């Protein structure tokens, strides 16, 4: 009788170990999917924020943003008009 119980116990433990391994594999897969979704949303959020700033600048500072190219600077060290406008918008947002 005890041998039968021991074999049954071993089978249950093997099943439990297999289920636990399956859960761990599923967890890894879900974490990868969640990370990929998070990264995609962050990239989209960055683009959305930039577009919102551009839109706001055109609305809030039409005389300064009027007929200006997207990126007028030749050298990355120079401040572009766009950079100045973005800095103004950031300063105004920080006051809010």
N, CA, C and O of each residue as an XYZ file, in Angstrom:
384
protein
N       0.813     -1.192      0.000
C       0.000      0.000      0.000
C       0.863      1.265      0.000
O       0.595      2.201     -0.754
N       1.882      1.291      0.832
C       2.739      2.478      0.894
C       3.515      2.672     -0.409
O       3.784      3.807     -0.803
N       3.875      1.583     -1.076
C       4.566      1.701     -2.361
C       3.667      2.375     -3.386
O       4.125      3.213     -4.162
N       2.407      2.017     -3.392
C       1.429      2.605     -4.295
C       1.276      4.108     -4.010
O       1.220      4.926     -4.929
N       1.211      4.444     -2.734
C       1.097      5.855     -2.355
C       2.356      6.638     -2.734
O       2.270      7.783     -3.177
N       3.492      6.031     -2.562
C       4.750      6.691     -2.909
C       4.839      6.950     -4.412
O       5.265      8.024     -4.836
N       4.433      5.953     -5.225
C       4.436      6.137     -6.678
C       3.453      7.229     -7.091
O       3.749      8.053     -7.956
N       2.298      7.221     -6.469
C       1.293      8.249     -6.748
C       1.840      9.634     -6.364
O       1.666     10.603     -7.102
N       2.488      9.712     -5.223
C       3.089     10.961     -4.760
C       4.156     11.441     -5.750
O       4.220     12.631     -6.059
N       4.981     10.537     -6.241
C       6.031     10.892     -7.194
C       5.439     11.418     -8.501
O       5.927     12.398     -9.063
N       4.381     10.756     -8.979
C       3.716     11.200    -10.198
C       3.136     12.599    -10.022
O       3.247     13.442    -10.912
N       2.521     12.836     -8.878
C       1.958     14.162     -8.615
C       3.059     15.228     -8.558
O       2.885     16.334     -9.071
N       4.173     14.894     -7.940
C       5.284     15.837     -7.861
C       5.870     16.130     -9.244
O       6.256     17.263     -9.534
N       5.934     15.092    -10.104
C       6.418     15.295    -11.468
C       5.472     16.202    -12.249
O       5.912     17.095    -12.973
N       4.179     15.968    -12.097
C       3.185     16.819    -12.766
C       3.296     18.258    -12.266
O       3.235     19.207    -13.047
N       3.457     18.399    -10.968
C       3.579     19.729    -10.386
C       4.821     20.442    -10.934
O       4.754     21.624    -11.271
N       5.940     19.741    -11.025
C       7.172     20.327    -11.549
C       6.998     20.730    -13.015
O       7.479     21.783    -13.434
N       6.308     19.886    -13.795
C       6.066     20.201    -15.201
C       5.172     21.429    -15.334
O       5.419     22.291    -16.178
N       4.143     21.511    -14.509
C       3.251     22.675    -14.536
C       3.995     23.942    -14.137
O       3.801     24.999    -14.737
N       4.836     23.832    -13.134
C       5.613     24.975    -12.686
C       6.557     25.453    -13.788
O       6.704     26.657    -13.996
N       7.184     24.540    -14.481
C       8.068     24.909    -15.590
C       7.274     25.581    -16.710
O       7.733     26.562    -17.293
N       6.105     25.064    -17.006
C       5.251     25.657    -18.035
C       4.846     27.077    -17.636
O       4.834     27.978    -18.475
N       4.519     27.275    -16.377
C       4.157     28.606    -15.881
C       5.332     29.558    -16.017
O       5.153     30.705    -16.426
N       6.522     29.102    -15.683
C       7.715     29.951    -15.806
C       7.972     30.348    -17.255
O       8.330     31.493    -17.528
N       7.792     29.414    -18.182
C       7.984     29.718    -19.600
C       6.940     30.731    -20.079
O       7.258     31.659    -20.823
N       5.712     30.543    -19.649
C       4.655     31.492    -20.024
C       4.949     32.873    -19.446
O       4.728     33.886    -20.109
N       5.442     32.912    -18.219
C       5.781     34.184    -17.583
C       6.868     34.912    -18.373
O       6.779     36.122    -18.578
N       7.891     34.185    -18.815
C       8.953     34.789    -19.618
C       8.384     35.379    -20.907
O       8.732     36.491    -21.303
N       7.497     34.609    -21.555
C       6.901     35.071    -22.809
C       6.051     36.322    -22.573
O       6.128     37.271    -23.354
N       5.250     36.336    -21.520
C       4.418     37.498    -21.205
C       5.277     38.722    -20.886
O       4.927     39.841    -21.264
N       6.387     38.518    -20.199
C       7.279     39.631    -19.882
C       7.898     40.207    -21.154
O       8.023     41.424    -21.284
N       8.285     39.344    -22.089
C       8.841     39.818    -23.358
C       7.791     40.625    -24.124
O       8.091     41.691    -24.662
N       6.567     40.114    -24.170
C       5.494     40.810    -24.878
C       5.186     42.152    -24.213
O       4.991     43.157    -24.897
N       5.144     42.165    -22.889
C       4.855     43.403    -22.163
C       5.959     44.431    -22.395
O       5.671     45.615    -22.572
N       7.205     43.998    -22.396
C       8.323     44.913    -22.634
C       8.263     45.476    -24.051
O       8.486     46.670    -24.252
N       7.968     44.633    -25.026
C       7.864     45.094    -26.411
C       6.729     46.108    -26.553
O       6.885     47.120    -27.236
N       5.599     45.845    -25.916
C       4.469     46.777    -25.966
C       4.834     48.092    -25.285
O       4.500     49.164    -25.790
N       5.511     48.021    -24.152
C       5.932     49.216    -23.428
C       6.867     50.065    -24.290
O       6.691     51.279    -24.391
N       7.864     49.423    -24.910
C       8.809     50.160    -25.743
C       8.105     50.805    -26.934
O       8.408     51.943    -27.291
N       7.180     50.094    -27.542
C       6.436     50.657    -28.671
C       5.611     51.859    -28.226
O       5.559     52.868    -28.930
N       4.974     51.763    -27.075
C       4.177     52.887    -26.574
C       5.056     54.081    -26.223
O       4.670     55.226    -26.459
N       6.230     53.823    -25.665
C       7.138     54.923    -25.316
C       7.616     55.649    -26.571
O       7.704     56.877    -26.581
N       7.923     54.903    -27.624
C       8.329     55.531    -28.879
C       7.179     56.357    -29.448
O       7.382     57.476    -29.920
N       5.995     55.807    -29.399
C       4.820     56.533    -29.880
C       4.537     57.765    -29.036
O       4.136     58.804    -29.559
N       4.746     57.647    -27.742
C       4.520     58.777    -26.845
C       5.509     59.896    -27.122
O       5.143     61.071    -27.096
N       6.752     59.543    -27.386
C       7.766     60.554    -27.705
C       7.375     61.309    -28.969
O       7.439     62.538    -29.006
N       6.977     60.589    -29.988
C       6.569     61.222    -31.243
C       5.324     62.078    -31.022
O       5.222     63.179    -31.564
N       4.393     61.584    -30.239
C       3.166     62.328    -29.954
C       3.475     63.611    -29.187
O       2.880     64.654    -29.455
N       4.399     63.536    -28.236
C       4.772     64.723    -27.463
C       5.438     65.761    -28.362
O       5.141     66.952    -28.262
N       6.327     65.321    -29.229
C       6.982     66.252    -30.144
C       5.957     66.929    -31.049
O       6.028     68.137    -31.278
N       5.025     66.167    -31.553
C       3.994     66.720    -32.422
C       3.111     67.702    -31.657
O       2.713     68.734    -32.197
N       2.808     67.384    -30.412
C       2.006     68.293    -29.590
C       2.744     69.606    -29.349
O       2.141     70.678    -29.393
N       4.048     69.520    -29.094
C       4.836     70.743    -28.887
C       4.852     71.569    -30.165
O       4.670     72.785    -30.123
N       5.068     70.918    -31.293
C       5.070     71.653    -32.567
C       3.729     72.335    -32.798
O       3.671     73.504    -33.180
N       2.662     71.596    -32.565
C       1.328     72.147    -32.759
C       1.075     73.326    -31.820
O       0.536     74.356    -32.224
N       1.471     73.155    -30.576
C       1.286     74.223    -29.601
C       2.100     75.452    -29.978
O       1.623     76.581    -29.860
N       3.317     75.231    -30.426
C       4.164     76.351    -30.819
C       3.554     77.122    -31.974
O       3.584     78.353    -31.999
N       3.008     76.397    -32.919
C       2.372     77.066    -34.056
C       1.148     77.852    -33.611
O       0.851     78.914    -34.158
N       0.437     77.327    -32.615
C      -0.768     77.987    -32.117
C      -0.427     79.121    -31.154
O      -0.980     80.216    -31.260
N       0.475     78.862    -30.222
C       0.779     79.825    -29.172
C       1.728     80.925    -29.621
O       1.638     82.052    -29.134
N       2.633     80.620    -30.538
C       3.626     81.579    -31.001
C       3.622     81.645    -32.526
O       4.630     81.334    -33.161
N       2.494     82.049    -33.121
C       2.416     82.007    -34.588
C       3.420     82.941    -35.261
O       3.924     82.613    -36.335
N       3.719     84.069    -34.676
C       4.652     84.997    -35.319
C       6.072     84.450    -35.308
O       6.844     84.720    -36.228
N       6.425     83.686    -34.282
C       7.775     83.139    -34.186
C       7.943     81.876    -35.017
O       9.033     81.616    -35.526
N       6.902     81.102    -35.162
C       6.995     79.833    -35.881
C       6.600     79.973    -37.346
O       6.703     79.017    -38.114
N       6.151     81.157    -37.731
C       5.618     81.374    -39.070
C       6.682     81.171    -40.145
O       7.755     81.772    -40.090
N       6.381     80.333    -41.105
C       7.224     80.083    -42.270
C       8.670     79.746    -41.928
O       9.575     80.108    -42.680
N       8.904     79.080    -40.841
C      10.259     78.663    -40.474
C      10.441     77.206    -40.890
O       9.505     76.415    -40.774
N      11.613     76.842    -41.367
C      11.849     75.432    -41.707
C      11.873     74.569    -40.462
O      12.065     75.056    -39.348
N      11.677     73.294    -40.671
C      11.627     72.341    -39.557
C      12.921     72.360    -38.753
O      12.887     72.357    -37.523
N      14.049     72.378    -39.433
C      15.348     72.398    -38.750
C      16.275     73.285    -39.582
O      16.784     72.849    -40.614
N      16.494     74.503    -39.149
C      17.225     75.481    -39.937
C      18.728     75.464    -39.677
O      19.477     76.062    -40.450
N      19.193     74.813    -38.638
C      20.609     74.881    -38.265
C      21.456     73.964    -39.129
O      21.046     72.867    -39.510
N      22.635     74.445    -39.418
C      23.607     73.625    -40.128
C      24.439     72.834    -39.132
O      24.734     71.659    -39.349
N      24.813     73.485    -38.041
C      25.682     72.879    -37.044
C      24.868     72.452    -35.834
O      23.995     73.197    -35.388
N      25.136     71.267    -35.292
C      24.371     70.826    -34.123
C      24.645     71.673    -32.883
O      23.855     71.643    -31.939
N      25.737     72.421    -32.861
C      26.057     73.242    -31.693
C      25.240     74.524    -31.652
O      25.018     75.090    -30.582
N      24.792     74.982    -32.816
C      23.997     76.212    -32.857
C      22.583     75.923    -32.370
O      22.056     74.825    -32.550
N      21.993     76.920    -31.760
C      20.596     76.787    -31.365
C      19.718     77.190    -32.530
O      19.871     78.280    -33.081
N      18.820     76.335    -32.900
C      17.860     76.634    -33.958
C      16.705     77.431    -33.389
O      16.487     77.470    -32.178
N      15.978     78.061    -34.280
C      14.757     78.745    -33.864
C      13.802     77.749    -33.222
O      13.143     78.057    -32.229
N      13.732     76.551    -33.798
C      12.853     75.524    -33.252
C      13.286     75.167    -31.834
O      12.444     75.000    -30.952
N      14.591     75.052    -31.611
C      15.086     74.745    -30.278
C      14.694     75.831    -29.291
O      14.323     75.542    -28.153
N      14.775     77.072    -29.725
C      14.384     78.181    -28.858
C      12.894     78.127    -28.538
O      12.483     78.359    -27.401
N      12.097     77.820    -29.549
C      10.653     77.729    -29.321
C      10.315     76.585    -28.379
O       9.458     76.722    -27.507
N      10.993     75.456    -28.559
C      10.759     74.305    -27.679
C      11.166     74.660    -26.255
O      10.476     74.297    -25.302
N      12.286     75.370    -26.107
C      12.725     75.780    -24.774
C      11.702     76.704    -24.125
O      11.429     76.589    -22.931
N      11.136     77.619    -24.906
C      10.093     78.513    -24.373
C       8.875     77.706    -23.922
O       8.322     77.943    -22.848
N       8.473     76.763    -24.748
C       7.305     75.942    -24.406
C       7.582     75.118    -23.160
O       6.711     74.983    -22.301
N       8.789     74.564    -23.050
C       9.148     73.793    -21.860
C       9.119     74.672    -20.615
O       8.642     74.254    -19.560
N       9.632     75.890    -20.746
C       9.638     76.805    -19.600
C       8.216     77.145    -19.171
O       7.916     77.216    -17.979
N       7.351     77.353    -20.147
C       5.962     77.676    -19.819
C       5.266     76.487    -19.177
O       4.489     76.647    -18.236
N       5.546     75.291    -19.690
C       4.945     74.089    -19.103
C       5.411     73.885    -17.681
O       4.626     73.481    -16.824
N       6.693     74.161    -17.412
C       7.210     73.953    -16.069
C       6.593     74.925    -15.070
O       6.503     74.621    -13.880
N       6.171     76.086    -15.548
C       5.502     77.047    -14.656
C       4.103     76.583    -14.275
O       3.576     76.952    -13.225
N       3.507     75.763    -15.151
C       2.158     75.254    -14.861
C       2.253     74.204    -13.827
O       1.237     73.636    -13.429
